mmCIF file with all atom_site columns, N, CA and C in Angstrom:
data_model
loop_
_atom_site.group_PDB
_atom_site.id
_atom_site.type_symbol
_atom_site.label_atom_id
_atom_site.label_alt_id
_atom_site.label_comp_id
_atom_site.label_asym_id
_atom_site.label_entity_id
_atom_site.label_seq_id
_atom_site.pdbx_PDB_ins_code
_atom_site.Cartn_x
_atom_site.Cartn_y
_atom_site.Cartn_z
_atom_site.occupancy
_atom_site.B_iso_or_equiv
_atom_site.pdbx_formal_charge
_atom_site.auth_seq_id
_atom_site.auth_comp_id
_atom_site.auth_asym_id
_atom_site.auth_atom_id
_atom_site.pdbx_PDB_model_num
ATOM 1   N N  . MET A 1 1  ? 92.975 119.014 83.035  1.00 59.00 ? 1  MET A N  1
ATOM 2   C CA . MET A 1 1  ? 91.990 118.075 82.693  1.00 59.00 ? 1  MET A CA 1
ATOM 3   C C  . MET A 1 1  ? 91.046 117.995 84.199  1.00 59.00 ? 1  MET A C  1
ATOM 4   N N  . ARG A 1 2  ? 89.852 117.361 84.047  1.00 63.00 ? 2  ARG A N  1
ATOM 5   C CA . ARG A 1 2  ? 89.507 117.495 85.119  1.00 63.00 ? 2  ARG A CA 1
ATOM 6   C C  . ARG A 1 2  ? 89.831 115.864 85.530  1.00 63.00 ? 2  ARG A C  1
ATOM 7   N N  . VAL A 1 3  ? 89.922 115.565 87.251  1.00 59.00 ? 3  VAL A N  1
ATOM 8   C CA . VAL A 1 3  ? 90.154 114.713 87.598  1.00 59.00 ? 3  VAL A CA 1
ATOM 9   C C  . VAL A 1 3  ? 88.585 113.683 88.248  1.00 59.00 ? 3  VAL A C  1
ATOM 10  N N  . LYS A 1 4  ? 88.110 112.624 87.947  1.00 56.00 ? 4  LYS A N  1
ATOM 11  C CA . LYS A 1 4  ? 87.160 112.381 88.285  1.00 56.00 ? 4  LYS A CA 1
ATOM 12  C C  . LYS A 1 4  ? 87.202 111.604 89.447  1.00 56.00 ? 4  LYS A C  1
ATOM 13  N N  . ARG A 1 5  ? 86.742 111.894 90.782  1.00 54.00 ? 5  ARG A N  1
ATOM 14  C CA . ARG A 1 5  ? 87.106 111.208 91.684  1.00 54.00 ? 5  ARG A CA 1
ATOM 15  C C  . ARG A 1 5  ? 85.790 110.317 92.009  1.00 54.00 ? 5  ARG A C  1
ATOM 16  N N  . PRO A 1 6  ? 86.418 108.670 92.451  1.00 56.00 ? 6  PRO A N  1
ATOM 17  C CA . PRO A 1 6  ? 85.411 107.944 92.921  1.00 56.00 ? 6  PRO A CA 1
ATOM 18  C C  . PRO A 1 6  ? 84.214 108.290 93.511  1.00 56.00 ? 6  PRO A C  1
ATOM 19  N N  . THR A 1 7  ? 82.857 107.935 93.734  1.00 59.00 ? 7  THR A N  1
ATOM 20  C CA . THR A 1 7  ? 82.139 108.736 94.600  1.00 59.00 ? 7  THR A CA 1
ATOM 21  C C  . THR A 1 7  ? 81.357 107.294 95.281  1.00 59.00 ? 7  THR A C  1
ATOM 22  N N  . ASP A 1 8  ? 82.382 106.095 95.192  1.00 64.00 ? 8  ASP A N  1
ATOM 23  C CA . ASP A 1 8  ? 81.788 104.903 96.140  1.00 64.00 ? 8  ASP A CA 1
ATOM 24  C C  . ASP A 1 8  ? 82.318 105.267 98.181  1.00 64.00 ? 8  ASP A C  1
ATOM 25  N N  . ILE A 1 9  ? 82.084 105.068 98.627  1.00 83.00 ? 9  ILE A N  1
ATOM 26  C CA . ILE A 1 9  ? 82.562 105.488 100.028 1.00 83.00 ? 9  ILE A CA 1
ATOM 27  C C  . ILE A 1 9  ? 83.507 104.493 100.550 1.00 83.00 ? 9  ILE A C  1
ATOM 28  N N  . GLY A 1 10 ? 83.453 102.819 100.221 1.00 94.00 ? 10 GLY A N  1
ATOM 29  C CA . GLY A 1 10 ? 84.113 102.197 100.906 1.00 94.00 ? 10 GLY A CA 1
ATOM 30  C C  . GLY A 1 10 ? 83.201 101.231 101.450 1.00 94.00 ? 10 GLY A C  1
ATOM 31  N N  . ILE A 1 11 ? 83.253 99.614  101.977 1.00 95.00 ? 11 ILE A N  1
ATOM 32  C CA . ILE A 1 11 ? 82.867 98.587  102.749 1.00 95.00 ? 11 ILE A CA 1
ATOM 33  C C  . ILE A 1 11 ? 83.256 99.464  104.173 1.00 95.00 ? 11 ILE A C  1
ATOM 34  N N  . GLY A 1 12 ? 84.135 99.667  104.520 1.00 96.00 ? 12 GLY A N  1
ATOM 35  C CA . GLY A 1 12 ? 84.051 100.073 106.057 1.00 96.00 ? 12 GLY A CA 1
ATOM 36  C C  . GLY A 1 12 ? 83.528 101.418 106.182 1.00 96.00 ? 12 GLY A C  1
ATOM 37  N N  . ILE A 1 13 ? 83.254 102.197 105.803 1.00 95.00 ? 13 ILE A N  1
ATOM 38  C CA . ILE A 1 13 ? 82.178 103.371 105.956 1.00 95.00 ? 13 ILE A CA 1
ATOM 39  C C  . ILE A 1 13 ? 80.661 103.283 105.564 1.00 95.00 ? 13 ILE A C  1
ATOM 40  N N  . ARG A 1 14 ? 80.979 102.565 104.872 1.00 96.00 ? 14 ARG A N  1
ATOM 41  C CA . ARG A 1 14 ? 79.148 102.054 104.590 1.00 96.00 ? 14 ARG A CA 1
ATOM 42  C C  . ARG A 1 14 ? 78.504 100.871 105.732 1.00 96.00 ? 14 ARG A C  1
ATOM 43  N N  . ALA A 1 15 ? 79.605 100.153 106.149 1.00 96.00 ? 15 ALA A N  1
ATOM 44  C CA . ALA A 1 15 ? 79.297 99.412  107.774 1.00 96.00 ? 15 ALA A CA 1
ATOM 45  C C  . ALA A 1 15 ? 79.245 100.269 109.202 1.00 96.00 ? 15 ALA A C  1
ATOM 46  N N  . ALA A 1 16 ? 80.131 101.026 109.539 1.00 95.00 ? 16 ALA A N  1
ATOM 47  C CA . ALA A 1 16 ? 79.604 101.886 109.925 1.00 95.00 ? 16 ALA A CA 1
ATOM 48  C C  . ALA A 1 16 ? 78.549 103.193 110.228 1.00 95.00 ? 16 ALA A C  1
ATOM 49  N N  . GLN A 1 17 ? 77.677 103.264 108.741 1.00 95.00 ? 17 GLN A N  1
ATOM 50  C CA . GLN A 1 17 ? 77.131 103.677 108.545 1.00 95.00 ? 17 GLN A CA 1
ATOM 51  C C  . GLN A 1 17 ? 75.429 102.890 109.310 1.00 95.00 ? 17 GLN A C  1
ATOM 52  N N  . GLU A 1 18 ? 75.527 101.629 108.432 1.00 95.00 ? 18 GLU A N  1
ATOM 53  C CA . GLU A 1 18 ? 74.940 100.993 108.722 1.00 95.00 ? 18 GLU A CA 1
ATOM 54  C C  . GLU A 1 18 ? 74.449 100.173 110.357 1.00 95.00 ? 18 GLU A C  1
ATOM 55  N N  . THR A 1 19 ? 75.620 100.275 110.648 1.00 95.00 ? 19 THR A N  1
ATOM 56  C CA . THR A 1 19 ? 75.382 100.300 112.451 1.00 95.00 ? 19 THR A CA 1
ATOM 57  C C  . THR A 1 19 ? 74.858 101.374 113.624 1.00 95.00 ? 19 THR A C  1
ATOM 58  N N  . ARG A 1 20 ? 75.544 102.602 112.750 1.00 94.00 ? 20 ARG A N  1
ATOM 59  C CA . ARG A 1 20 ? 74.504 103.799 113.174 1.00 94.00 ? 20 ARG A CA 1
ATOM 60  C C  . ARG A 1 20 ? 73.283 103.556 112.732 1.00 94.00 ? 20 ARG A C  1
ATOM 61  N N  . ARG A 1 21 ? 72.712 103.019 111.920 1.00 95.00 ? 21 ARG A N  1
ATOM 62  C CA . ARG A 1 21 ? 71.404 103.110 111.547 1.00 95.00 ? 21 ARG A CA 1
ATOM 63  C C  . ARG A 1 21 ? 70.044 102.247 112.327 1.00 95.00 ? 21 ARG A C  1
ATOM 64  N N  . LEU A 1 22 ? 71.128 101.069 112.725 1.00 95.00 ? 22 LEU A N  1
ATOM 65  C CA . LEU A 1 22 ? 70.197 99.719  113.586 1.00 95.00 ? 22 LEU A CA 1
ATOM 66  C C  . LEU A 1 22 ? 70.935 100.657 115.079 1.00 95.00 ? 22 LEU A C  1
ATOM 67  N N  . PHE A 1 23 ? 72.028 101.175 115.569 1.00 94.00 ? 23 PHE A N  1
ATOM 68  C CA . PHE A 1 23 ? 71.734 101.380 116.838 1.00 94.00 ? 23 PHE A CA 1
ATOM 69  C C  . PHE A 1 23 ? 71.966 103.251 116.945 1.00 94.00 ? 23 PHE A C  1
ATOM 70  N N  . VAL A 1 24 ? 71.369 103.520 118.351 1.00 88.00 ? 24 VAL A N  1
ATOM 71  C CA . VAL A 1 24 ? 71.388 104.905 118.364 1.00 88.00 ? 24 VAL A CA 1
ATOM 72  C C  . VAL A 1 24 ? 72.602 105.287 118.776 1.00 88.00 ? 24 VAL A C  1
ATOM 73  N N  . LYS A 1 25 ? 72.710 104.218 120.100 1.00 92.00 ? 25 LYS A N  1
ATOM 74  C CA . LYS A 1 25 ? 74.354 104.261 120.664 1.00 92.00 ? 25 LYS A CA 1
ATOM 75  C C  . LYS A 1 25 ? 74.803 103.440 120.437 1.00 92.00 ? 25 LYS A C  1
ATOM 76  N N  . LYS A 1 26 ? 76.409 103.846 120.558 1.00 89.00 ? 26 LYS A N  1
ATOM 77  C CA . LYS A 1 26 ? 77.543 103.248 119.772 1.00 89.00 ? 26 LYS A CA 1
ATOM 78  C C  . LYS A 1 26 ? 77.869 102.493 120.788 1.00 89.00 ? 26 LYS A C  1
ATOM 79  N N  . LYS A 1 27 ? 77.486 102.249 122.455 1.00 91.00 ? 27 LYS A N  1
ATOM 80  C CA . LYS A 1 27 ? 77.619 101.415 122.929 1.00 91.00 ? 27 LYS A CA 1
ATOM 81  C C  . LYS A 1 27 ? 76.729 99.883  123.064 1.00 91.00 ? 27 LYS A C  1
ATOM 82  N N  . HIS A 1 28 ? 75.452 100.376 122.596 1.00 94.00 ? 28 HIS A N  1
ATOM 83  C CA . HIS A 1 28 ? 74.073 99.203  122.035 1.00 94.00 ? 28 HIS A CA 1
ATOM 84  C C  . HIS A 1 28 ? 75.112 98.604  121.430 1.00 94.00 ? 28 HIS A C  1
ATOM 85  N N  . ALA A 1 29 ? 75.640 99.387  119.900 1.00 94.00 ? 29 ALA A N  1
ATOM 86  C CA . ALA A 1 29 ? 75.973 98.200  118.953 1.00 94.00 ? 29 ALA A CA 1
ATOM 87  C C  . ALA A 1 29 ? 77.447 97.623  119.092 1.00 94.00 ? 29 ALA A C  1
ATOM 88  N N  . LEU A 1 30 ? 78.123 98.120  119.715 1.00 93.00 ? 30 LEU A N  1
ATOM 89  C CA . LEU A 1 30 ? 79.331 97.392  120.564 1.00 93.00 ? 30 LEU A CA 1
ATOM 90  C C  . LEU A 1 30 ? 78.744 95.881  121.039 1.00 93.00 ? 30 LEU A C  1
ATOM 91  N N  . ILE A 1 31 ? 78.274 95.934  121.706 1.00 94.00 ? 31 ILE A N  1
ATOM 92  C CA . ILE A 1 31 ? 77.681 94.958  122.714 1.00 94.00 ? 31 ILE A CA 1
ATOM 93  C C  . ILE A 1 31 ? 76.816 94.089  121.668 1.00 94.00 ? 31 ILE A C  1
ATOM 94  N N  . ALA A 1 32 ? 76.088 94.431  121.119 1.00 94.00 ? 32 ALA A N  1
ATOM 95  C CA . ALA A 1 32 ? 75.425 93.617  119.877 1.00 94.00 ? 32 ALA A CA 1
ATOM 96  C C  . ALA A 1 32 ? 76.561 92.872  119.325 1.00 94.00 ? 32 ALA A C  1
ATOM 97  N N  . LEU A 1 33 ? 77.418 93.987  118.471 1.00 93.00 ? 33 LEU A N  1
ATOM 98  C CA . LEU A 1 33 ? 78.149 93.021  117.662 1.00 93.00 ? 33 LEU A CA 1
ATOM 99  C C  . LEU A 1 33 ? 79.333 92.070  118.458 1.00 93.00 ? 33 LEU A C  1
ATOM 100 N N  . GLY A 1 34 ? 79.654 92.256  119.925 1.00 93.00 ? 34 GLY A N  1
ATOM 101 C CA . GLY A 1 34 ? 80.551 91.928  120.741 1.00 93.00 ? 34 GLY A CA 1
ATOM 102 C C  . GLY A 1 34 ? 81.994 92.239  120.026 1.00 93.00 ? 34 GLY A C  1
ATOM 103 N N  . CYS A 1 35 ? 82.249 93.416  120.140 1.00 90.00 ? 35 CYS A N  1
ATOM 104 C CA . CYS A 1 35 ? 83.217 93.910  119.247 1.00 90.00 ? 35 CYS A CA 1
ATOM 105 C C  . CYS A 1 35 ? 84.304 95.304  119.930 1.00 90.00 ? 35 CYS A C  1
ATOM 106 N N  . GLY A 1 36 ? 85.541 95.143  119.861 1.00 88.00 ? 36 GLY A N  1
ATOM 107 C CA . GLY A 1 36 ? 86.228 96.410  120.887 1.00 88.00 ? 36 GLY A CA 1
ATOM 108 C C  . GLY A 1 36 ? 85.336 97.965  120.673 1.00 88.00 ? 36 GLY A C  1
ATOM 109 N N  . LYS A 1 37 ? 85.916 98.794  121.419 1.00 85.00 ? 37 LYS A N  1
ATOM 110 C CA . LYS A 1 37 ? 85.446 100.169 121.520 1.00 85.00 ? 37 LYS A CA 1
ATOM 111 C C  . LYS A 1 37 ? 86.013 101.012 120.265 1.00 85.00 ? 37 LYS A C  1
ATOM 112 N N  . HIS A 1 38 ? 87.011 100.284 119.674 1.00 92.00 ? 38 HIS A N  1
ATOM 113 C CA . HIS A 1 38 ? 87.208 100.861 118.659 1.00 92.00 ? 38 HIS A CA 1
ATOM 114 C C  . HIS A 1 38 ? 87.099 100.195 117.387 1.00 92.00 ? 38 HIS A C  1
ATOM 115 N N  . THR A 1 39 ? 86.690 99.401  117.021 1.00 92.00 ? 39 THR A N  1
ATOM 116 C CA . THR A 1 39 ? 86.085 98.849  115.785 1.00 92.00 ? 39 THR A CA 1
ATOM 117 C C  . THR A 1 39 ? 85.124 99.419  115.173 1.00 92.00 ? 39 THR A C  1
ATOM 118 N N  . ILE A 1 40 ? 84.485 100.190 115.482 1.00 91.00 ? 40 ILE A N  1
ATOM 119 C CA . ILE A 1 40 ? 83.620 100.973 114.584 1.00 91.00 ? 40 ILE A CA 1
ATOM 120 C C  . ILE A 1 40 ? 84.237 102.189 113.968 1.00 91.00 ? 40 ILE A C  1
ATOM 121 N N  . ASN A 1 41 ? 84.983 102.390 115.395 1.00 93.00 ? 41 ASN A N  1
ATOM 122 C CA . ASN A 1 41 ? 85.678 104.063 114.825 1.00 93.00 ? 41 ASN A CA 1
ATOM 123 C C  . ASN A 1 41 ? 86.093 103.801 113.505 1.00 93.00 ? 41 ASN A C  1
ATOM 124 N N  . GLU A 1 42 ? 87.426 102.417 113.754 1.00 95.00 ? 42 GLU A N  1
ATOM 125 C CA . GLU A 1 42 ? 88.412 101.881 112.035 1.00 95.00 ? 42 GLU A CA 1
ATOM 126 C C  . GLU A 1 42 ? 87.484 101.660 111.134 1.00 95.00 ? 42 GLU A C  1
ATOM 127 N N  . TRP A 1 43 ? 86.474 101.334 111.464 1.00 94.00 ? 43 TRP A N  1
ATOM 128 C CA . TRP A 1 43 ? 85.082 101.215 110.153 1.00 94.00 ? 43 TRP A CA 1
ATOM 129 C C  . TRP A 1 43 ? 84.918 102.547 109.229 1.00 94.00 ? 43 TRP A C  1
ATOM 130 N N  . SER A 1 44 ? 85.008 103.512 110.075 1.00 92.00 ? 44 SER A N  1
ATOM 131 C CA . SER A 1 44 ? 84.836 105.314 109.858 1.00 92.00 ? 44 SER A CA 1
ATOM 132 C C  . SER A 1 44 ? 85.403 105.433 108.989 1.00 92.00 ? 44 SER A C  1
ATOM 133 N N  . HIS A 1 45 ? 86.865 104.682 109.199 1.00 93.00 ? 45 HIS A N  1
ATOM 134 C CA . HIS A 1 45 ? 87.918 105.771 108.806 1.00 93.00 ? 45 HIS A CA 1
ATOM 135 C C  . HIS A 1 45 ? 88.124 104.217 107.265 1.00 93.00 ? 45 HIS A C  1
ATOM 136 N N  . GLY A 1 46 ? 87.531 103.688 107.469 1.00 91.00 ? 46 GLY A N  1
ATOM 137 C CA . GLY A 1 46 ? 87.653 102.954 106.010 1.00 91.00 ? 46 GLY A CA 1
ATOM 138 C C  . GLY A 1 46 ? 88.498 101.665 106.312 1.00 91.00 ? 46 GLY A C  1
ATOM 139 N N  . VAL A 1 47 ? 88.717 101.218 107.199 1.00 95.00 ? 47 VAL A N  1
ATOM 140 C CA . VAL A 1 47 ? 88.896 99.684  107.950 1.00 95.00 ? 47 VAL A CA 1
ATOM 141 C C  . VAL A 1 47 ? 87.576 98.636  107.605 1.00 95.00 ? 47 VAL A C  1
ATOM 142 N N  . SER A 1 48 ? 88.225 97.885  106.797 1.00 95.00 ? 48 SER A N  1
ATOM 143 C CA . SER A 1 48 ? 86.923 96.760  105.815 1.00 95.00 ? 48 SER A CA 1
ATOM 144 C C  . SER A 1 48 ? 86.503 96.226  107.751 1.00 95.00 ? 48 SER A C  1
ATOM 145 N N  . PRO A 1 49 ? 85.496 96.037  107.710 1.00 95.00 ? 49 PRO A N  1
ATOM 146 C CA . PRO A 1 49 ? 85.000 94.980  108.860 1.00 95.00 ? 49 PRO A CA 1
ATOM 147 C C  . PRO A 1 49 ? 85.281 93.226  108.240 1.00 95.00 ? 49 PRO A C  1
ATOM 148 N N  . SER A 1 50 ? 85.517 92.552  109.411 1.00 95.00 ? 50 SER A N  1
ATOM 149 C CA . SER A 1 50 ? 85.988 91.099  109.229 1.00 95.00 ? 50 SER A CA 1
ATOM 150 C C  . SER A 1 50 ? 84.715 90.413  108.910 1.00 95.00 ? 50 SER A C  1
ATOM 151 N N  . ALA A 1 51 ? 85.024 89.242  108.065 1.00 96.00 ? 51 ALA A N  1
ATOM 152 C CA . ALA A 1 51 ? 83.652 88.538  108.088 1.00 96.00 ? 51 ALA A CA 1
ATOM 153 C C  . ALA A 1 51 ? 83.092 88.154  109.392 1.00 96.00 ? 51 ALA A C  1
ATOM 154 N N  . ALA A 1 52 ? 83.286 87.980  110.300 1.00 95.00 ? 52 ALA A N  1
ATOM 155 C CA . ALA A 1 52 ? 83.005 87.674  111.158 1.00 95.00 ? 52 ALA A CA 1
ATOM 156 C C  . ALA A 1 52 ? 81.999 88.763  111.831 1.00 95.00 ? 52 ALA A C  1
ATOM 157 N N  . ASN A 1 53 ? 81.889 89.768  111.506 1.00 95.00 ? 53 ASN A N  1
ATOM 158 C CA . ASN A 1 53 ? 81.757 91.409  112.031 1.00 95.00 ? 53 ASN A CA 1
ATOM 159 C C  . ASN A 1 53 ? 80.556 91.525  110.551 1.00 95.00 ? 53 ASN A C  1
ATOM 160 N N  . LEU A 1 54 ? 80.503 91.064  109.847 1.00 96.00 ? 54 LEU A N  1
ATOM 161 C CA . LEU A 1 54 ? 79.414 91.365  108.635 1.00 96.00 ? 54 LEU A CA 1
ATOM 162 C C  . LEU A 1 54 ? 78.385 90.180  109.015 1.00 96.00 ? 54 LEU A C  1
ATOM 163 N N  . GLN A 1 55 ? 78.687 89.080  109.334 1.00 96.00 ? 55 GLN A N  1
ATOM 164 C CA . GLN A 1 55 ? 77.561 88.557  109.935 1.00 96.00 ? 55 GLN A CA 1
ATOM 165 C C  . GLN A 1 55 ? 77.135 87.903  110.846 1.00 96.00 ? 55 GLN A C  1
ATOM 166 N N  . ARG A 1 56 ? 77.547 88.978  111.914 1.00 96.00 ? 56 ARG A N  1
ATOM 167 C CA . ARG A 1 56 ? 76.645 89.347  113.126 1.00 96.00 ? 56 ARG A CA 1
ATOM 168 C C  . ARG A 1 56 ? 75.754 90.743  112.596 1.00 96.00 ? 56 ARG A C  1
ATOM 169 N N  . LEU A 1 57 ? 76.539 91.776  112.174 1.00 96.00 ? 57 LEU A N  1
ATOM 170 C CA . LEU A 1 57 ? 75.664 92.623  111.673 1.00 96.00 ? 57 LEU A CA 1
ATOM 171 C C  . LEU A 1 57 ? 74.410 92.202  110.909 1.00 96.00 ? 57 LEU A C  1
ATOM 172 N N  . HIS A 1 58 ? 74.588 91.289  109.551 1.00 96.00 ? 58 HIS A N  1
ATOM 173 C CA . HIS A 1 58 ? 73.541 90.641  108.999 1.00 96.00 ? 58 HIS A CA 1
ATOM 174 C C  . HIS A 1 58 ? 72.396 89.978  110.220 1.00 96.00 ? 58 HIS A C  1
ATOM 175 N N  . GLU A 1 59 ? 72.789 89.375  110.712 1.00 96.00 ? 59 GLU A N  1
ATOM 176 C CA . GLU A 1 59 ? 71.967 88.959  111.667 1.00 96.00 ? 59 GLU A CA 1
ATOM 177 C C  . GLU A 1 59 ? 71.383 89.726  112.959 1.00 96.00 ? 59 GLU A C  1
ATOM 178 N N  . LEU A 1 60 ? 71.931 90.921  113.330 1.00 95.00 ? 60 LEU A N  1
ATOM 179 C CA . LEU A 1 60 ? 71.511 91.983  113.440 1.00 95.00 ? 60 LEU A CA 1
ATOM 180 C C  . LEU A 1 60 ? 70.187 92.627  112.315 1.00 95.00 ? 60 LEU A C  1
ATOM 181 N N  . GLY A 1 61 ? 70.421 92.711  111.332 1.00 95.00 ? 61 GLY A N  1
ATOM 182 C CA . GLY A 1 61 ? 69.335 93.340  110.562 1.00 95.00 ? 61 GLY A CA 1
ATOM 183 C C  . GLY A 1 61 ? 69.801 94.505  109.623 1.00 95.00 ? 61 GLY A C  1
ATOM 184 N N  . ALA A 1 62 ? 71.206 94.174  109.196 1.00 95.00 ? 62 ALA A N  1
ATOM 185 C CA . ALA A 1 62 ? 72.026 95.094  108.541 1.00 95.00 ? 62 ALA A CA 1
ATOM 186 C C  . ALA A 1 62 ? 71.830 94.935  107.337 1.00 95.00 ? 62 ALA A C  1
ATOM 187 N N  . ASP A 1 63 ? 72.194 95.465  105.958 1.00 95.00 ? 63 ASP A N  1
ATOM 188 C CA . ASP A 1 63 ? 71.741 95.204  104.292 1.00 95.00 ? 63 ASP A CA 1
ATOM 189 C C  . ASP A 1 63 ? 73.139 94.871  104.336 1.00 95.00 ? 63 ASP A C  1
ATOM 190 N N  . VAL A 1 64 ? 73.815 93.725  104.460 1.00 96.00 ? 64 VAL A N  1
ATOM 191 C CA . VAL A 1 64 ? 75.534 93.601  104.026 1.00 96.00 ? 64 VAL A CA 1
ATOM 192 C C  . VAL A 1 64 ? 75.298 93.393  102.726 1.00 96.00 ? 64 VAL A C  1
ATOM 193 N N  . ILE A 1 65 ? 74.703 93.679  102.025 1.00 95.00 ? 65 ILE A N  1
ATOM 194 C CA . ILE A 1 65 ? 74.602 93.463  100.111 1.00 95.00 ? 65 ILE A CA 1
ATOM 195 C C  . ILE A 1 65 ? 75.035 95.040  99.783  1.00 95.00 ? 65 ILE A C  1
ATOM 196 N N  . TRP A 1 66 ? 74.428 96.375  100.730 1.00 95.00 ? 66 TRP A N  1
ATOM 197 C CA . TRP A 1 66 ? 74.600 97.532  100.727 1.00 95.00 ? 66 TRP A CA 1
ATOM 198 C C  . TRP A 1 66 ? 76.308 97.701  101.013 1.00 95.00 ? 66 TRP A C  1
ATOM 199 N N  . ILE A 1 67 ? 76.321 97.022  102.236 1.00 96.00 ? 67 ILE A N  1
ATOM 200 C CA . ILE A 1 67 ? 77.514 97.026  102.788 1.00 96.00 ? 67 ILE A CA 1
ATOM 201 C C  . ILE A 1 67 ? 78.998 97.058  101.865 1.00 96.00 ? 67 ILE A C  1
ATOM 202 N N  . LEU A 1 68 ? 78.646 95.913  101.138 1.00 95.00 ? 68 LEU A N  1
ATOM 203 C CA . LEU A 1 68 ? 79.872 94.602  100.478 1.00 95.00 ? 68 LEU A CA 1
ATOM 204 C C  . LEU A 1 68 ? 79.644 95.577  99.141  1.00 95.00 ? 68 LEU A C  1
ATOM 205 N N  . THR A 1 69 ? 78.831 96.263  98.758  1.00 94.00 ? 69 THR A N  1
ATOM 206 C CA . THR A 1 69 ? 78.317 96.370  97.556  1.00 94.00 ? 69 THR A CA 1
ATOM 207 C C  . THR A 1 69 ? 78.015 97.870  96.501  1.00 94.00 ? 69 THR A C  1
ATOM 208 N N  . GLY A 1 70 ? 77.603 98.707  97.878  1.00 92.00 ? 70 GLY A N  1
ATOM 209 C CA . GLY A 1 70 ? 76.837 100.080 97.736  1.00 92.00 ? 70 GLY A CA 1
ATOM 210 C C  . GLY A 1 70 ? 75.862 100.150 96.725  1.00 92.00 ? 70 GLY A C  1
ATOM 211 N N  . LYS A 1 71 ? 74.931 99.188  96.512  1.00 90.00 ? 71 LYS A N  1
ATOM 212 C CA . LYS A 1 71 ? 74.057 98.863  96.088  1.00 90.00 ? 71 LYS A CA 1
ATOM 213 C C  . LYS A 1 71 ? 72.223 98.092  96.722  1.00 90.00 ? 71 LYS A C  1
ATOM 214 N N  . ARG A 1 72 ? 71.940 98.932  97.164  1.00 83.00 ? 72 ARG A N  1
ATOM 215 C CA . ARG A 1 72 ? 70.290 98.080  98.018  1.00 83.00 ? 72 ARG A CA 1
ATOM 216 C C  . ARG A 1 72 ? 69.941 97.188  97.617  1.00 83.00 ? 72 ARG A C  1
ATOM 217 N N  . GLU A 1 73 ? 69.528 96.152  98.376  1.00 70.00 ? 73 GLU A N  1
ATOM 218 C CA . GLU A 1 73 ? 68.699 95.039  97.656  1.00 70.00 ? 73 GLU A CA 1
ATOM 219 C C  . GLU A 1 73 ? 67.205 95.395  97.361  1.00 70.00 ? 73 GLU A C  1
ATOM 220 N N  . GLY A 1 74 ? 67.059 94.850  95.766  1.00 68.00 ? 74 GLY A N  1
ATOM 221 C CA . GLY A 1 74 ? 65.773 95.393  95.413  1.00 68.00 ? 74 GLY A CA 1
ATOM 222 C C  . GLY A 1 74 ? 65.687 96.778  94.433  1.00 68.00 ? 74 GLY A C  1
ATOM 223 N N  . ALA A 1 75 ? 66.987 97.515  94.604  1.00 61.00 ? 75 ALA A N  1
ATOM 224 C CA . ALA A 1 75 ? 66.830 98.649  93.885  1.00 61.00 ? 75 ALA A CA 1
ATOM 225 C C  . ALA A 1 75 ? 67.643 98.314  92.690  1.00 61.00 ? 75 ALA A C  1
#
């Protein structure tokens, strides 16, 4: 019997992807978010961002609904 693996990549990974969409350079993202240099790397490894970081991402134009749910707004 085959085990079906979840296709959801998780909040942290989606946050990292959305950050890369908004900022070409990681250092620009870190400055805009006001976070430490390892924060986005942690997201890339599945650690969920804090509520404060999600709020800041939203203020910078990120699709926080997609980060949280995996579904794009209006889709």
